[in-house]
Short mmCIF file of C-alpha atoms (C1' of nucleotides) in Angstrom, two decimals:
data_model
loop_
_atom_site.label_atom_id
_atom_site.label_comp_id
_atom_site.label_asym_id
_atom_site.label_seq_id
_atom_site.Cartn_x
_atom_site.Cartn_y
_atom_site.Cartn_z
CA UNK A 1 23.95 -48.51 -21.09
CA UNK A 2 27.48 -47.25 -20.71
CA UNK A 3 28.11 -46.40 -24.30
CA UNK A 4 28.40 -42.70 -23.75
CA UNK A 5 30.51 -43.35 -20.67
CA UNK A 6 33.00 -45.77 -22.19
CA UNK A 7 34.48 -43.09 -24.40
CA UNK A 8 36.07 -40.89 -21.78
CA UNK A 9 36.41 -37.58 -23.50
CA UNK A 10 38.21 -37.69 -26.83
CA UNK A 11 35.21 -37.84 -29.16
CA UNK A 12 37.66 -37.35 -31.99
CA UNK A 13 39.73 -40.26 -33.19
CA UNK A 14 43.10 -40.42 -34.84
CA UNK A 15 43.30 -40.75 -38.60
CA UNK A 16 44.23 -44.38 -38.20
CA UNK A 17 41.17 -45.00 -36.08
CA UNK A 18 39.03 -43.12 -38.57
CA UNK A 19 40.28 -45.39 -41.29
CA UNK A 20 39.43 -48.41 -39.18
CA UNK A 21 35.95 -47.04 -38.55
CA UNK A 22 35.56 -46.38 -42.23
CA UNK A 23 36.32 -49.95 -43.20
CA UNK A 24 34.09 -51.15 -40.41
CA UNK A 25 31.26 -49.12 -41.90
CA UNK A 26 31.99 -50.62 -45.27
CA UNK A 27 31.85 -54.05 -43.74
CA UNK A 28 28.52 -53.22 -42.13
CA UNK A 29 27.01 -51.82 -45.32
CA UNK A 30 27.99 -55.02 -46.99
CA UNK A 31 27.00 -58.12 -45.05
CA UNK A 32 24.99 -56.46 -42.28
CA UNK A 33 25.54 -56.81 -38.59
CA UNK A 34 26.49 -60.45 -38.60
CA UNK A 35 29.39 -59.60 -40.88
CA UNK A 36 30.65 -57.04 -38.40
CA UNK A 37 32.79 -59.33 -36.29
CA UNK A 38 35.81 -58.05 -34.46
CA UNK A 39 38.03 -60.42 -36.38
CA UNK A 40 36.46 -59.27 -39.62
CA UNK A 41 36.98 -55.61 -38.83
CA UNK A 42 40.57 -56.25 -37.84
CA UNK A 43 41.21 -58.17 -41.03
CA UNK A 44 39.49 -55.61 -43.25
CA UNK A 45 41.30 -52.71 -41.61
CA UNK A 46 44.68 -54.43 -41.36
CA UNK A 47 44.82 -53.89 -37.67
CA UNK A 48 44.90 -56.20 -34.72
CA UNK A 49 42.01 -57.13 -32.54
CA UNK A 50 44.03 -55.98 -29.59
CA UNK A 51 44.18 -52.46 -30.99
CA UNK A 52 40.45 -52.56 -31.59
CA UNK A 53 39.81 -53.34 -27.96
CA UNK A 54 42.33 -50.80 -26.81
CA UNK A 55 40.79 -48.03 -28.91
CA UNK A 56 37.12 -48.76 -28.53
CA UNK A 57 37.10 -50.86 -25.41
CA UNK A 58 34.34 -53.14 -26.52
CA UNK A 59 32.35 -54.27 -29.47
CA UNK A 60 29.55 -51.96 -28.40
CA UNK A 61 32.08 -49.18 -28.11
CA UNK A 62 33.08 -49.86 -31.68
CA UNK A 63 29.46 -49.64 -32.83
CA UNK A 64 28.96 -46.39 -30.96
CA UNK A 65 32.16 -45.00 -32.43
CA UNK A 66 30.93 -45.93 -35.90
CA UNK A 67 27.75 -43.93 -35.33
CA UNK A 68 29.46 -40.84 -34.00
CA UNK A 69 32.09 -41.04 -36.71
CA UNK A 70 29.53 -41.26 -39.48
CA UNK A 71 27.46 -38.43 -38.06
CA UNK A 72 30.55 -36.28 -37.79
CA UNK A 73 31.13 -36.83 -41.50
CA UNK A 74 27.65 -35.64 -42.41
CA UNK A 75 27.96 -32.59 -40.24
CA UNK A 76 29.38 -30.64 -43.17
CA UNK A 77 26.06 -28.83 -43.61
CA UNK A 78 26.18 -25.26 -44.87
CA UNK A 79 24.53 -22.60 -42.76
CA UNK A 80 21.20 -21.11 -43.64
CA UNK A 81 21.36 -18.19 -45.96
CA UNK A 82 20.05 -14.94 -44.57
CA UNK A 83 17.68 -14.36 -47.48
CA UNK A 84 14.06 -13.73 -46.58
CA UNK A 85 10.76 -14.00 -48.35
CA UNK A 86 8.54 -16.85 -49.34
CA UNK A 87 10.64 -18.00 -52.27
CA UNK A 88 13.78 -18.14 -50.17
CA UNK A 89 12.00 -20.04 -47.43
CA UNK A 90 10.58 -22.55 -49.89
CA UNK A 91 13.94 -22.94 -51.49
CA UNK A 92 15.71 -23.59 -48.23
CA UNK A 93 13.07 -25.97 -46.98
CA UNK A 94 13.13 -27.88 -50.23
CA UNK A 95 16.88 -28.14 -50.10
CA UNK A 96 16.87 -29.49 -46.59
CA UNK A 97 14.07 -31.89 -47.42
CA UNK A 98 15.88 -33.26 -50.45
CA UNK A 99 19.04 -33.60 -48.44
CA UNK A 100 17.15 -35.41 -45.71
CA UNK A 101 15.73 -37.87 -48.18
CA UNK A 102 19.12 -38.44 -49.72
CA UNK A 103 20.76 -39.04 -46.37
CA UNK A 104 18.04 -41.38 -45.12
CA UNK A 105 18.26 -43.44 -48.28
CA UNK A 106 22.03 -43.69 -48.12
CA UNK A 107 23.66 -47.04 -47.66
CA UNK A 108 25.54 -46.17 -44.50
CA UNK A 109 22.58 -44.50 -42.86
CA UNK A 110 20.37 -47.48 -43.59
CA UNK A 111 22.96 -49.90 -42.28
CA UNK A 112 23.46 -47.96 -39.06
CA UNK A 113 19.73 -47.57 -38.51
CA UNK A 114 19.25 -51.29 -39.07
CA UNK A 115 21.99 -51.98 -36.59
CA UNK A 116 20.55 -49.70 -33.91
CA UNK A 117 17.01 -50.91 -34.48
CA UNK A 118 18.01 -54.53 -34.37
CA UNK A 119 19.83 -53.82 -31.14
CA UNK A 120 16.97 -51.92 -29.51
CA UNK A 121 14.75 -53.57 -26.95
CA UNK A 122 11.80 -52.41 -24.96
CA UNK A 123 13.50 -50.19 -22.44
CA UNK A 124 17.14 -50.35 -23.33
CA UNK A 125 18.01 -48.55 -26.52
CA UNK A 126 21.71 -47.85 -26.41
CA UNK A 127 22.52 -47.19 -30.01
CA UNK A 128 19.05 -45.94 -30.81
CA UNK A 129 19.38 -43.00 -28.48
CA UNK A 130 22.80 -42.23 -29.85
CA UNK A 131 21.47 -42.34 -33.39
CA UNK A 132 18.53 -40.10 -32.54
CA UNK A 133 20.85 -37.66 -30.84
CA UNK A 134 23.36 -37.47 -33.64
CA UNK A 135 21.16 -38.11 -36.62
CA UNK A 136 17.72 -36.71 -36.06
CA UNK A 137 18.22 -33.88 -33.61
CA UNK A 138 20.29 -31.78 -36.01
CA UNK A 139 17.68 -32.04 -38.74
CA UNK A 140 14.94 -31.16 -36.31
CA UNK A 141 16.69 -28.11 -34.97
CA UNK A 142 17.52 -26.83 -38.42
CA UNK A 143 14.03 -27.34 -39.80
CA UNK A 144 12.42 -25.97 -36.67
CA UNK A 145 14.54 -22.84 -36.79
CA UNK A 146 13.54 -22.35 -40.40
CA UNK A 147 9.87 -22.85 -39.61
CA UNK A 148 9.95 -20.35 -36.80
CA UNK A 149 11.73 -17.86 -38.98
CA UNK A 150 8.97 -18.28 -41.53
CA UNK A 151 6.40 -17.74 -38.85
CA UNK A 152 8.12 -14.58 -37.69
CA UNK A 153 8.01 -13.36 -41.26
CA UNK A 154 4.30 -14.02 -41.40
CA UNK A 155 4.70 -16.71 -44.05
CA UNK A 156 3.68 -19.62 -41.89
CA UNK A 157 1.03 -20.07 -39.28
CA UNK A 158 1.24 -22.81 -36.69
CA UNK A 159 1.00 -23.04 -32.94
CA UNK A 160 3.34 -25.81 -31.90
CA UNK A 161 6.69 -25.86 -33.62
CA UNK A 162 7.36 -29.48 -32.79
CA UNK A 163 3.99 -30.53 -34.12
CA UNK A 164 4.52 -28.59 -37.31
CA UNK A 165 7.97 -30.10 -37.71
CA UNK A 166 6.62 -33.58 -37.31
CA UNK A 167 3.94 -33.05 -39.89
CA UNK A 168 6.52 -31.66 -42.25
CA UNK A 169 8.71 -34.68 -41.61
CA UNK A 170 5.80 -36.99 -42.33
CA UNK A 171 5.03 -35.22 -45.58
CA UNK A 172 8.65 -35.46 -46.68
CA UNK A 173 9.57 -38.96 -45.66
CA UNK A 174 6.18 -40.70 -45.53
CA UNK A 175 6.79 -44.46 -45.30
CA UNK A 176 9.96 -44.37 -47.34
CA UNK A 177 12.35 -44.83 -44.45
CA UNK A 178 10.74 -47.90 -42.93
CA UNK A 179 10.25 -49.41 -46.35
CA UNK A 180 13.92 -48.99 -47.12
CA UNK A 181 14.87 -50.35 -43.72
CA UNK A 182 12.79 -53.43 -44.42
CA UNK A 183 14.72 -54.03 -47.60
CA UNK A 184 12.36 -52.52 -50.13
CA UNK A 185 13.87 -50.55 -52.95
CA UNK A 186 12.38 -47.20 -53.74
CA UNK A 187 11.03 -47.45 -57.25
CA UNK A 188 11.48 -44.02 -58.72
CA UNK A 189 10.78 -41.34 -56.17
CA UNK A 190 13.35 -38.73 -57.01
CA UNK A 191 14.34 -36.89 -53.83
CA UNK A 192 14.05 -33.48 -55.40
CA UNK A 193 10.55 -33.95 -56.71
CA UNK A 194 9.33 -35.48 -53.49
CA UNK A 195 10.87 -32.70 -51.46
CA UNK A 196 9.28 -29.99 -53.56
CA UNK A 197 5.91 -31.63 -53.39
CA UNK A 198 6.14 -32.09 -49.64
CA UNK A 199 7.01 -28.44 -49.10
CA UNK A 200 4.13 -27.45 -51.35
CA UNK A 201 1.73 -29.56 -49.34
CA UNK A 202 3.13 -28.19 -46.12
CA UNK A 203 2.50 -24.64 -47.27
CA UNK A 204 -1.03 -25.56 -48.25
CA UNK A 205 -1.52 -26.71 -44.69
CA UNK A 206 0.37 -24.09 -42.74
CA UNK A 207 0.98 -21.20 -45.12
CA UNK A 208 -0.68 -17.87 -44.61
CA UNK A 209 -2.69 -17.26 -47.72
CA UNK A 210 -2.32 -13.50 -47.60
CA UNK A 211 1.26 -13.92 -48.65
CA UNK A 212 0.92 -16.75 -51.10
CA UNK A 213 -0.86 -14.78 -53.78
CA UNK A 214 -3.83 -16.67 -55.26
CA UNK A 215 -5.06 -18.39 -52.14
CA UNK A 216 -5.79 -21.93 -53.20
CA UNK A 217 -7.86 -23.22 -50.36
CA UNK A 218 -10.54 -20.68 -49.67
CA UNK A 219 -11.48 -19.92 -53.24
CA UNK A 220 -11.97 -23.51 -54.14
CA UNK A 221 -9.56 -23.09 -56.96
CA UNK A 222 -8.65 -26.67 -56.56
CA UNK A 223 -5.70 -28.62 -55.46
CA UNK A 224 -4.57 -30.37 -58.54
CA UNK A 225 -1.95 -32.98 -57.93
CA UNK A 226 0.38 -34.54 -60.30
CA UNK A 227 1.19 -38.02 -59.21
CA UNK B 1 15.81 -67.12 -49.24
CA UNK B 2 13.72 -70.21 -48.84
CA UNK B 3 11.45 -68.86 -46.17
CA UNK B 4 8.31 -69.02 -48.18
CA UNK B 5 9.33 -72.38 -49.57
CA UNK B 6 10.16 -74.11 -46.31
CA UNK B 7 6.55 -74.10 -45.23
CA UNK B 8 5.12 -76.51 -47.75
CA UNK B 9 1.46 -75.66 -47.81
CA UNK B 10 -0.27 -75.64 -44.44
CA UNK B 11 -0.03 -71.98 -43.60
CA UNK B 12 -2.20 -72.81 -40.61
CA UNK B 13 -0.60 -74.43 -37.62
CA UNK B 14 -1.99 -76.73 -34.99
CA UNK B 15 -3.06 -75.25 -31.66
CA UNK B 16 0.06 -76.63 -30.08
CA UNK B 17 2.22 -74.95 -32.65
CA UNK B 18 0.28 -71.74 -32.19
CA UNK B 19 0.99 -71.88 -28.50
CA UNK B 20 4.67 -72.38 -29.23
CA UNK B 21 4.65 -69.42 -31.60
CA UNK B 22 2.87 -67.35 -28.99
CA UNK B 23 5.49 -67.98 -26.36
CA UNK B 24 8.19 -67.38 -28.94
CA UNK B 25 6.65 -63.99 -29.61
CA UNK B 26 6.60 -63.28 -25.92
CA UNK B 27 10.24 -64.21 -25.72
CA UNK B 28 11.01 -61.88 -28.61
CA UNK B 29 9.06 -58.98 -27.13
CA UNK B 30 11.03 -59.43 -24.00
CA UNK B 31 14.78 -59.79 -24.59
CA UNK B 32 14.86 -59.01 -28.31
CA UNK B 33 16.33 -61.18 -31.02
CA UNK B 34 19.29 -62.42 -29.08
CA UNK B 35 16.89 -63.88 -26.52
CA UNK B 36 15.16 -65.84 -29.24
CA UNK B 37 17.35 -68.92 -29.22
CA UNK B 38 16.00 -72.27 -30.20
CA UNK B 39 16.79 -73.65 -26.77
CA UNK B 40 15.07 -70.70 -25.17
CA UNK B 41 11.93 -71.11 -27.24
CA UNK B 42 11.83 -74.82 -26.48
CA UNK B 43 12.24 -74.18 -22.79
CA UNK B 44 9.66 -71.39 -22.69
CA UNK B 45 7.13 -73.42 -24.65
CA UNK B 46 7.82 -76.73 -22.91
CA UNK B 47 8.59 -78.43 -26.14
CA UNK B 48 11.70 -80.06 -27.53
CA UNK B 49 14.08 -78.52 -29.97
CA UNK B 50 13.53 -81.52 -32.18
CA UNK B 51 9.85 -80.65 -32.49
CA UNK B 52 10.76 -77.10 -33.30
CA UNK B 53 12.90 -78.22 -36.18
CA UNK B 54 10.32 -80.72 -37.33
CA UNK B 55 7.56 -78.11 -37.37
CA UNK B 56 9.39 -75.07 -38.68
CA UNK B 57 12.36 -76.67 -40.36
CA UNK B 58 14.80 -73.97 -39.41
CA UNK B 59 15.34 -71.00 -37.21
CA UNK B 60 14.43 -68.76 -40.11
CA UNK B 61 11.35 -70.85 -40.63
CA UNK B 62 10.41 -70.22 -37.05
CA UNK B 63 10.83 -66.48 -37.51
CA UNK B 64 8.73 -66.51 -40.65
CA UNK B 65 6.07 -68.56 -38.90
CA UNK B 66 6.01 -66.02 -36.08
CA UNK B 67 5.34 -63.24 -38.56
CA UNK B 68 2.57 -65.01 -40.42
CA UNK B 69 1.05 -66.16 -37.16
CA UNK B 70 1.00 -62.69 -35.70
CA UNK B 71 -0.43 -61.17 -38.87
CA UNK B 72 -3.15 -63.82 -38.91
CA UNK B 73 -4.12 -62.74 -35.43
CA UNK B 74 -4.52 -59.12 -36.44
CA UNK B 75 -6.55 -60.06 -39.48
CA UNK B 76 -9.73 -59.79 -37.41
CA UNK B 77 -10.50 -56.46 -39.02
CA UNK B 78 -14.16 -55.59 -39.43
CA UNK B 79 -15.38 -54.87 -42.93
CA UNK B 80 -16.05 -51.38 -44.11
CA UNK B 81 -19.53 -50.17 -43.43
CA UNK B 82 -21.56 -49.29 -46.46
CA UNK B 83 -22.41 -45.83 -45.21
CA UNK B 84 -21.62 -42.97 -47.55
CA UNK B 85 -21.10 -39.28 -47.18
CA UNK B 86 -18.29 -37.17 -45.90
CA UNK B 87 -18.91 -37.83 -42.24
CA UNK B 88 -18.94 -41.56 -42.75
CA UNK B 89 -15.75 -41.41 -44.81
CA UNK B 90 -14.01 -39.30 -42.20
CA UNK B 91 -15.17 -41.62 -39.48
CA UNK B 92 -13.93 -44.71 -41.25
CA UNK B 93 -10.62 -43.16 -42.18
CA UNK B 94 -10.10 -41.96 -38.64
CA UNK B 95 -10.87 -45.38 -37.28
CA UNK B 96 -8.41 -47.07 -39.58
CA UNK B 97 -5.79 -44.46 -38.84
CA UNK B 98 -6.16 -44.86 -35.10
CA UNK B 99 -6.03 -48.60 -35.46
CA UNK B 100 -2.91 -48.33 -37.60
CA UNK B 101 -1.21 -46.22 -34.97
CA UNK B 102 -2.20 -48.61 -32.23
CA UNK B 103 -0.92 -51.62 -34.15
CA UNK B 104 2.36 -50.00 -35.13
CA UNK B 105 3.02 -49.01 -31.53
CA UNK B 106 2.22 -52.48 -30.23
CA UNK B 107 4.94 -54.47 -28.53
CA UNK B 108 4.73 -57.45 -30.83
CA UNK B 109 4.66 -55.37 -33.98
CA UNK B 110 7.68 -53.40 -32.85
CA UNK B 111 9.58 -56.53 -31.93
CA UNK B 112 8.85 -58.19 -35.26
CA UNK B 113 9.75 -55.09 -37.21
CA UNK B 114 13.00 -54.80 -35.29
CA UNK B 115 13.72 -58.41 -36.05
CA UNK B 116 13.04 -58.08 -39.77
CA UNK B 117 14.93 -54.79 -40.04
CA UNK B 118 17.90 -56.14 -38.15
CA UNK B 119 17.92 -59.10 -40.50
CA UNK B 120 17.62 -57.07 -43.68
CA UNK B 121 20.63 -56.41 -45.83
CA UNK B 122 21.18 -54.54 -49.05
CA UNK B 123 19.60 -56.94 -51.47
CA UNK B 124 18.37 -59.82 -49.42
CA UNK B 125 15.38 -58.97 -47.25
CA UNK B 126 13.71 -62.24 -46.37
CA UNK B 127 11.65 -61.30 -43.40
CA UNK B 128 11.24 -57.75 -44.53
CA UNK B 129 9.37 -58.76 -47.63
CA UNK B 130 7.22 -61.09 -45.61
CA UNK B 131 6.43 -58.35 -43.14
CA UNK B 132 5.59 -55.88 -45.87
CA UNK B 133 3.36 -58.45 -47.52
CA UNK B 134 1.47 -59.43 -44.40
CA UNK B 135 1.58 -56.21 -42.45
CA UNK B 136 1.51 -53.24 -44.76
CA UNK B 137 -0.25 -54.48 -47.84
CA UNK B 138 -3.57 -55.05 -46.04
CA UNK B 139 -3.57 -51.54 -44.62
CA UNK B 140 -2.72 -50.09 -47.99
CA UNK B 141 -5.46 -51.93 -49.81
CA UNK B 142 -8.07 -51.00 -47.24
CA UNK B 143 -7.10 -47.35 -47.13
CA UNK B 144 -6.76 -47.16 -50.89
CA UNK B 145 -10.20 -48.66 -51.41
CA UNK B 146 -11.63 -46.12 -49.02
CA UNK B 147 -9.85 -43.26 -50.75
CA UNK B 148 -11.11 -44.33 -54.14
CA UNK B 149 -14.61 -44.69 -52.81
CA UNK B 150 -14.36 -41.15 -51.49
CA UNK B 151 -13.15 -39.99 -54.87
CA UNK B 152 -16.05 -41.72 -56.61
CA UNK B 153 -18.38 -39.92 -54.24
CA UNK B 154 -16.82 -36.62 -55.15
CA UNK B 155 -15.48 -36.08 -51.66
CA UNK B 156 -11.83 -36.42 -52.52
CA UNK B 157 -9.76 -35.28 -55.42
CA UNK B 158 -6.47 -36.91 -56.29
CA UNK B 159 -4.86 -38.36 -59.35
CA UNK B 160 -2.67 -41.20 -58.15
CA UNK B 161 -4.17 -43.42 -55.48
CA UNK B 162 -0.84 -44.75 -54.33
CA UNK B 163 0.57 -41.28 -53.98
CA UNK B 164 -2.44 -40.11 -52.03
CA UNK B 165 -2.20 -43.16 -49.80
CA UNK B 166 1.43 -42.51 -49.07
CA UNK B 167 0.79 -38.92 -48.15
CA UNK B 168 -2.03 -40.01 -45.89
CA UNK B 169 0.28 -42.57 -44.31
CA UNK B 170 2.89 -39.91 -43.74
CA UNK B 171 0.38 -37.59 -42.12
CA UNK B 172 -0.82 -40.34 -39.82
CA UNK B 173 2.41 -41.99 -38.79
CA UNK B 174 4.96 -39.21 -39.35
CA UNK B 175 8.21 -40.23 -37.64
CA UNK B 176 6.51 -42.15 -34.86
CA UNK B 177 7.30 -45.60 -36.21
CA UNK B 178 11.01 -45.17 -36.67
CA UNK B 179 11.28 -43.38 -33.35
CA UNK B 180 9.59 -46.25 -31.59
CA UNK B 181 11.75 -48.74 -33.45
CA UNK B 182 14.83 -46.91 -32.25
CA UNK B 183 13.68 -47.29 -28.68
CA UNK B 184 12.10 -43.92 -28.11
CA UNK B 185 8.91 -43.81 -26.11
CA UNK B 186 6.08 -41.75 -27.48
CA UNK B 187 5.42 -39.04 -24.95
CA UNK B 188 1.72 -38.39 -25.09
CA UNK B 189 0.46 -38.61 -28.65
CA UNK B 190 -2.92 -40.26 -28.19
CA UNK B 191 -3.70 -42.37 -31.26
CA UNK B 192 -7.22 -41.06 -31.57
CA UNK B 193 -6.27 -37.41 -31.54
CA UNK B 194 -3.42 -37.91 -33.97
CA UNK B 195 -5.62 -39.91 -36.31
CA UNK B 196 -8.33 -37.26 -36.33
CA UNK B 197 -5.82 -34.52 -36.97
CA UNK B 198 -4.17 -36.46 -39.77
CA UNK B 199 -7.48 -37.07 -41.50
CA UNK B 200 -8.35 -33.42 -41.14
CA UNK B 201 -5.08 -32.39 -42.70
CA UNK B 202 -5.54 -34.94 -45.46
CA UNK B 203 -8.95 -33.48 -46.28
CA UNK B 204 -7.50 -30.00 -46.33
CA UNK B 205 -5.09 -31.25 -48.96
CA UNK B 206 -7.27 -33.53 -51.02
CA UNK B 207 -10.87 -32.76 -50.07
CA UNK B 208 -13.27 -31.16 -52.50
CA UNK B 209 -14.57 -28.10 -50.74
CA UNK B 210 -17.89 -28.10 -52.55
CA UNK B 211 -18.92 -31.13 -50.58
CA UNK B 212 -17.68 -30.17 -47.16
CA UNK B 213 -21.01 -28.71 -46.22
CA UNK B 214 -24.02 -30.63 -44.97
CA UNK B 215 -24.18 -33.52 -47.36
CA UNK B 216 -25.54 -36.26 -45.12
CA UNK B 217 -26.88 -38.79 -47.59
CA UNK B 218 -25.61 -39.06 -51.08
CA UNK B 219 -26.22 -42.49 -52.46
CA UNK B 220 -23.66 -43.03 -55.10
CA UNK B 221 -24.18 -39.62 -56.62
CA UNK B 222 -21.72 -38.84 -59.35
CA UNK B 223 -18.99 -36.36 -59.64
CA UNK B 224 -20.49 -33.02 -60.35
CA UNK B 225 -17.71 -30.84 -61.46
CA UNK B 226 -17.99 -27.14 -61.01
CA UNK B 227 -15.79 -24.96 -63.11
"C1'" DA C 1 -2.28 -106.09 -24.72
"C1'" DC C 2 0.67 -104.74 -28.69
"C1'" DT C 3 2.49 -101.46 -31.82
"C1'" DG C 4 3.73 -97.37 -33.72
"C1'" DC C 5 3.87 -92.46 -33.60
"C1'" DA C 6 4.25 -87.87 -31.73
"C1'" DG C 7 6.56 -85.41 -28.67
"C1'" DC C 8 9.41 -84.13 -24.38
"C1'" DG C 9 13.89 -83.69 -22.20
"C1'" DT C 10 18.64 -84.08 -22.45
"C1'" DA C 11 22.96 -84.84 -24.16
"C1'" DC C 12 25.99 -84.02 -27.77
"C1'" DC C 13 28.67 -81.89 -31.80
"C1'" DG C 14 30.75 -78.36 -34.60
"C1'" DT C 15 31.36 -73.85 -35.34
"C1'" DA C 16 31.67 -69.05 -34.70
"C1'" DC C 17 32.46 -65.24 -32.11
"C1'" DG C 18 33.96 -61.97 -28.22
"C1'" DG C 19 37.79 -61.21 -25.68
"C1'" DT C 20 42.84 -62.01 -24.18
"C1'" DA C 21 47.75 -63.15 -24.50
"C1'" DC C 22 52.06 -63.27 -26.84
"C1'" DG C 23 55.86 -62.80 -30.02
"C1'" DG C 24 57.76 -59.91 -33.65
"C1'" DT C 25 58.32 -55.39 -36.00
"C1'" DT C 26 58.54 -50.50 -36.62
"C1'" DC C 27 59.31 -46.04 -35.03
"C1'" DC C 28 60.52 -42.37 -31.90
"C1'" DG C 29 62.90 -40.05 -28.26
"C1'" DA C 30 67.04 -40.10 -25.25
"C1'" DT D 1 72.73 -47.30 -29.87
"C1'" DC D 2 69.34 -48.39 -26.61
"C1'" DG D 3 64.71 -48.69 -24.55
"C1'" DG D 4 60.14 -48.46 -24.82
"C1'" DA D 5 55.74 -47.65 -26.76
"C1'" DA D 6 52.47 -48.64 -30.31
"C1'" DC D 7 50.85 -51.99 -33.11
"C1'" DC D 8 50.34 -56.07 -36.24
"C1'" DG D 9 49.39 -60.94 -36.84
"C1'" DT D 10 48.20 -65.04 -34.88
"C1'" DA D 11 47.17 -68.25 -31.61
"C1'" DC D 12 44.30 -69.34 -27.88
"C1'" DC D 13 40.25 -69.73 -24.57
"C1'" DG D 14 35.51 -69.99 -23.03
"C1'" DT D 15 31.07 -69.76 -24.19
"C1'" DA D 16 26.92 -69.75 -26.69
"C1'" DC D 17 24.22 -71.14 -30.23
"C1'" DG D 18 22.18 -73.85 -34.30
"C1'" DG D 19 21.28 -78.27 -35.37
"C1'" DT D 20 21.13 -83.53 -34.54
"C1'" DA D 21 20.64 -87.89 -32.05
"C1'" DC D 22 18.81 -90.72 -28.47
"C1'" DG D 23 16.06 -92.47 -24.75
"C1'" DC D 24 11.79 -92.14 -22.55
"C1'" DT D 25 6.64 -91.36 -21.94
"C1'" DG D 26 1.87 -91.14 -23.28
"C1'" DC D 27 -1.66 -92.07 -26.46
"C1'" DA D 28 -4.31 -93.77 -30.41
"C1'" DG D 29 -5.62 -97.61 -33.31
"C1'" DT D 30 -6.28 -102.55 -33.75
#
DNA sequence: ACTGCAGCGTACCGTACGGTACGGTTCCGA
DNA sequence: TCGGAACCGTACCGTACGGTACGCTGCAGT
């Protein structure tokens, strides 16, 4: 409950601490949570347990620091380009979608999500909230901004941004994330192809046909799918 | 690794063992995995640890038994009605979707998924595989059968059943499952409304418009293809 | 009534882990 | 050169947990 409070202010760690967090993440990606013992982290990072406790205060503090550290690494997202038009919107959405799939399927992301989920209980959800805040909020804000821009341009038509975002998320990710979390391996499922298809489906649901050229839905032209 | 092998054949437990598994599930729903100690289960179920080990062989065996037991409880699904036509298909799909949402959001399901996910590692995924086998496979087969029936009736149009199923799953569940697993609480999001909307969206993607009109009874009519 | 079995409750063991303490070393500023 | 701070490595402590052993009770079969 005091995860956000244990770290007083710094929020940015020294290079040495970053290295320790890095090897801790490696340890987590390998053997899972049970491999993430304080002694193990100290041994893997060539540091002392005493330093660990001094820097992160607690084992939970270490876990929280690992999450914020990892999210800070992924923050290197480029800004949205100012281009307008349907093609630009589709391109940007597809890029974000593919990136989302790639991130979600990454080893470190999966390990951290497994850690937070395994930790979560009914009410208390320490790491889960932290992970949602640092991992999912950014994606949501970026996608939502893009959707609303598309709506302002008259390319998209939806009432509730959050609802539209969630549907888009569902079309992109489907059950892939939970399957991966449960240990399944995604067979083929190239991120790029899936992203493009999801964006296409999203436009068929929320696109304004006047701007899409040959309106597919009303004319019964058919929605051919390629599996 | 020997989860499926530890239980020799029975697969069905005595009432006493069922009661023990029930209280173990209750213990898991409450305090999470760390509350699920062998001593705790024995105390909560008024049985001895020795009996626990005799019945389930191992702590992992107990966990696996909890999963199979819980899935056997949910197996009380009614068969599909033989009714045909678009309305009947929509009704059945909506019912299954709402039921899926309700099950996924259930306390026991969430607790077991958290347990299996927390346990899962890169390669090894003991409980995860078991959960996928007993929890997700049934839903997939039922929904897939329904989708293919709709396609045979000319109500739906898709090439790959598995792909269509996954998109439907994404439309229904979206990010709700992972959010719940991470400890978030679904704000409003009534299962019925979400299910109906998801089915509607699915039909807008994969429905054949020619048949959306009043087609009340169509006993096994073929696929008339226009154009 | 006798016997054996299933099961409860408890005690016990070994290990593993979170957390702390301590000595030794390096490095930096005075 | 000195003092101290940071830190490494290791040893140590208490506890908690998985797993086993043992004594006792109740019940079925004969």
